[in-house]
Short mmCIF file of C-alpha atoms in Angstrom, two decimals:
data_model
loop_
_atom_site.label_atom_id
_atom_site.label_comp_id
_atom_site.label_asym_id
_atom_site.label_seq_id
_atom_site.Cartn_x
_atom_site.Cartn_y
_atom_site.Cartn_z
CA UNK A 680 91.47 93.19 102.31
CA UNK A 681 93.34 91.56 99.17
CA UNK A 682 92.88 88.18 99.05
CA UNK A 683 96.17 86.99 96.93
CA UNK A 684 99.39 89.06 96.06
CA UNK A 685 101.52 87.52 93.19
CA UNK A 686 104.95 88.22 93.20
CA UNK A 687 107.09 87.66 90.48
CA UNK A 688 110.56 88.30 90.37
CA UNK A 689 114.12 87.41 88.01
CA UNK A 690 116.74 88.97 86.86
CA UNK A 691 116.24 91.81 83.27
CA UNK A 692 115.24 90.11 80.10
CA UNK A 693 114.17 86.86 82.24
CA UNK A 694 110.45 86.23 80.95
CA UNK A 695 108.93 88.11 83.66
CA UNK A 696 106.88 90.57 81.66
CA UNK A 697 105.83 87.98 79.02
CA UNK A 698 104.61 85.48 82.01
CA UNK A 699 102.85 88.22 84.15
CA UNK A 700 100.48 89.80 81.15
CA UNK A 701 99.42 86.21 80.69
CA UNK A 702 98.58 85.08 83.82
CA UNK A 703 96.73 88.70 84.18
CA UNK A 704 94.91 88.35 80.93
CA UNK A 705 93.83 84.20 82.40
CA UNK A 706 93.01 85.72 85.54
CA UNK A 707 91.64 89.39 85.62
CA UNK A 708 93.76 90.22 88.29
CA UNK A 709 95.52 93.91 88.08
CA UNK A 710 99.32 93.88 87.10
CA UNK A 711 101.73 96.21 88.43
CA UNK A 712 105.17 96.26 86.67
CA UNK A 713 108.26 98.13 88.69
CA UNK A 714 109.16 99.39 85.02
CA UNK A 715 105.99 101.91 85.10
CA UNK A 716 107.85 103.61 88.46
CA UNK A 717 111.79 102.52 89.39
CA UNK A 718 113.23 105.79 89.52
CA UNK A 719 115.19 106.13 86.72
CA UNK A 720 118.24 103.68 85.75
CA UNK A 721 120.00 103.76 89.42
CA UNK A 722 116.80 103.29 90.98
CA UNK A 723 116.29 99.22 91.12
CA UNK A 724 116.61 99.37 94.95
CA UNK A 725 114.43 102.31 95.47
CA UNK A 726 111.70 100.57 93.58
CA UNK A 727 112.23 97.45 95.20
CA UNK A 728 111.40 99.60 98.22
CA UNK A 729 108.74 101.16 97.19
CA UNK A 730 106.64 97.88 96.24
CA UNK A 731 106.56 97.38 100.08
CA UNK A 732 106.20 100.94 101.24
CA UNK A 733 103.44 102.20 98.61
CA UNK A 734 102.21 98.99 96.35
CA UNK A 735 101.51 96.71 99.21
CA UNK A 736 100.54 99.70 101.31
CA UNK A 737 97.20 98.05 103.14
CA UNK A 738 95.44 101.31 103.36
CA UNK A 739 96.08 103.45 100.02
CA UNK A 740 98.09 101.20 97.74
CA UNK A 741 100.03 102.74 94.60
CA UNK A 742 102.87 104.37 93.25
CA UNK A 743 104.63 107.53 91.72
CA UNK A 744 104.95 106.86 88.01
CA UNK A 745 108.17 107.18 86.78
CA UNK A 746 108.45 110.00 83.76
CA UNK A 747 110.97 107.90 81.52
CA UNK A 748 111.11 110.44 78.75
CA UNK A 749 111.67 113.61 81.32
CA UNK A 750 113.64 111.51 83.65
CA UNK A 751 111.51 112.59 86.79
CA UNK A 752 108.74 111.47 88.92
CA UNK A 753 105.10 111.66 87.07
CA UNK A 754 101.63 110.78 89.02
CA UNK A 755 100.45 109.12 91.39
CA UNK A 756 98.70 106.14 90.51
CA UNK A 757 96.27 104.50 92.86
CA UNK A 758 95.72 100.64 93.35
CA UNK A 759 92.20 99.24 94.90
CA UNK A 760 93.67 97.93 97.91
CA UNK A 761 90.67 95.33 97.81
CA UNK A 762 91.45 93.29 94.65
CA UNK A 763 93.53 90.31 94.37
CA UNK A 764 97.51 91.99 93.06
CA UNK A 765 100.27 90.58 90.54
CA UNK A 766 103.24 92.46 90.89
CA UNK A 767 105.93 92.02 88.75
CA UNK A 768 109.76 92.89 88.08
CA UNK A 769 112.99 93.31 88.98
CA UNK A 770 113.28 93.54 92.76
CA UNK A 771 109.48 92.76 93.66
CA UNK A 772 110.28 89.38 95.63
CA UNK A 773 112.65 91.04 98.59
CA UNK A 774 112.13 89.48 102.57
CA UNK A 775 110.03 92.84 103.21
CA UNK A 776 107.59 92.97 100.07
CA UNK A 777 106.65 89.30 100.98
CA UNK A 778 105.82 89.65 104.20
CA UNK A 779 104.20 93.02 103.42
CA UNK A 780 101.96 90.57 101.16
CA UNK A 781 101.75 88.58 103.74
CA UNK A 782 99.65 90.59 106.04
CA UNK A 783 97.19 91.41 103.27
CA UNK A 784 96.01 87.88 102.74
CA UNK A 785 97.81 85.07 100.55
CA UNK A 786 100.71 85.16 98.77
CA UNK A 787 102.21 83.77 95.62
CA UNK A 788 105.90 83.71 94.60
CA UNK A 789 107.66 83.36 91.04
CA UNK A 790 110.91 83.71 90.38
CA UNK A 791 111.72 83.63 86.54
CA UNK A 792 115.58 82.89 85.54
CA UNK A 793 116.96 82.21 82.00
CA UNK A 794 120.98 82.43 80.87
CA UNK A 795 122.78 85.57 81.10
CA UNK A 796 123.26 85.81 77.49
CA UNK A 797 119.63 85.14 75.86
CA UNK A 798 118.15 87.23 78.67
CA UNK A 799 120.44 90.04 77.46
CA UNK A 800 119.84 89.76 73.88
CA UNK A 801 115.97 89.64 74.32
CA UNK A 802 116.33 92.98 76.62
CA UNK A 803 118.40 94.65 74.35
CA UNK A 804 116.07 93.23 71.12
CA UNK A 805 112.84 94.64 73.25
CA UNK A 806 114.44 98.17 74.10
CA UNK A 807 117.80 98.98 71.94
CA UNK A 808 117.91 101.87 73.96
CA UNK A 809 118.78 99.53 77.07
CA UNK A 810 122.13 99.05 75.42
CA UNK A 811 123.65 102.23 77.66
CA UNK A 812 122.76 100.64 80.86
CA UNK A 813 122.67 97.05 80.84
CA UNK A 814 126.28 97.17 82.54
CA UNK A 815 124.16 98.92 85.15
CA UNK A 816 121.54 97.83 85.73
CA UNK A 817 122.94 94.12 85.72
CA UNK A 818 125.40 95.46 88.31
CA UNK A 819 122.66 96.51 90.85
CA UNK A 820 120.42 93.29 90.13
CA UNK A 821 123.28 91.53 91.45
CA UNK A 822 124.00 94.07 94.62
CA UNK A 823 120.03 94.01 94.82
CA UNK A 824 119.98 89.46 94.89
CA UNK A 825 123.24 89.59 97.14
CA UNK A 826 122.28 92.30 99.55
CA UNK A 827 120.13 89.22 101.50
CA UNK A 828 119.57 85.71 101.29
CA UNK A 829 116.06 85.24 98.34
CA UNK A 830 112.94 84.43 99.05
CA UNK A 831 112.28 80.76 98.49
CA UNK A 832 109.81 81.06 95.58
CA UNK A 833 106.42 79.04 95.35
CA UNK A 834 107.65 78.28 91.99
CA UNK A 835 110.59 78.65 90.09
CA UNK A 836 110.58 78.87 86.06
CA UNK A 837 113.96 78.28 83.78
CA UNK A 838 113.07 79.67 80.42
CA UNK A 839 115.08 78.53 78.11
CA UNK A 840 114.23 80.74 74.75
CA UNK A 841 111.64 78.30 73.05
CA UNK A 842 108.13 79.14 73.18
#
C-alpha cells in the first residue's frame, strides 16, 4: 500500500507544473500530471474523475494517455500502486480524489493560486497554441472549483511571478 499521495491542485498557468517536477526531482517520488490524459480540451471534469477512478485506483493504478496530436485516447499507462504518488493539475484536489488518497495511506494537499492575468500570460507564453481555448478551459476550471465546496489544502502557495 502507498504510503503518501501528494495532491496538488490550482487553477491553469498557476505554478503547479513548475512546483511538482521539483518536489519530484527532491524527493524521487513518481509524478503524474492530468495534462498527459484529460480528454481533450472539454475534458477537465472527466480527468478530474479519472484521478479517483484509475490513478488512485488501490489495486491497478493508472491512466489512458491522452493522444493530443490525434485528439483521441492513446495507452494505458500503469502506476506501481506501492510507491509513494504526486499527482498534479487542474482538478486533482476534488472531495473524492482525497479521500480516495485517503484510504491508501497519507495524504498531502497543495493548492497553487497566482492572479488571473500572469497565470494567463505564462500559459499562453508556455503553449501559444493554448490561445484557442483558454476561454474554455478557464470556463470549466471555474464550473469544476464551484461545482462543490474545495478541499482545505495542507498548504496553500500565492505565486506571485518572481522566482
Amino acid at each position: 500500500m502507498r504510503n503518501l499521495t501528494i495532491l496538488i491542485d490550482g487553477p491553469s498557468g498557476s505554478g503547479k507544473t513548475t512546483f511538482a517536477n521539483k518536489v519530484a526531482a527532491e524527493t524521487g517520488i513518481p509524478l503524474v500530471h492530468l495534462d498527459d490524459f484529460y480528454p481533450g480540451w472539454a475534458g477537465l471534469r472527466q480527468a478530474a474523475a479519472m484521478v479517483t477512478e484509475t490513478v488512485l485506483d488501490p489495486v491497478a493504478p493508472g491512466y489512458v494517455r491522452w493522444d493530443w496530436e490525434k485528439d483521441q485516447p492513446g495507452e494505458w499507462v500503469d502506476i506501481d500502486p506501492g510507491r509513494d504518488l504526486i499527482v498534479e493539475g487542474v482538478g486533482a484536489l476534488t472531495h473524492s480524489s482525497y479521500e480516495a488518497a485517503k484510504r491508501l495511506g497519507d495524504v498531502l494537499t497543495v493548492r497553487i493560486t497566482a492572479p488571473y492575468e500572469l497565470r494567463k500570460d505564462r500559459a499562453l507564453k508556455r503553449d501559444p497554441g493554448y490561445v484557442d481555448f483558454w476561454d474554455m478551459w478557464a470556463e470549466q476550471e471555474r464550473e469544476l472549483y464551484s461545482s462543490e465546496p474545495p478541499v482545505a489544502a495542507d498548504v496553500v502557495l500565492q505565486w506571485n511571478g518572481r522566482g
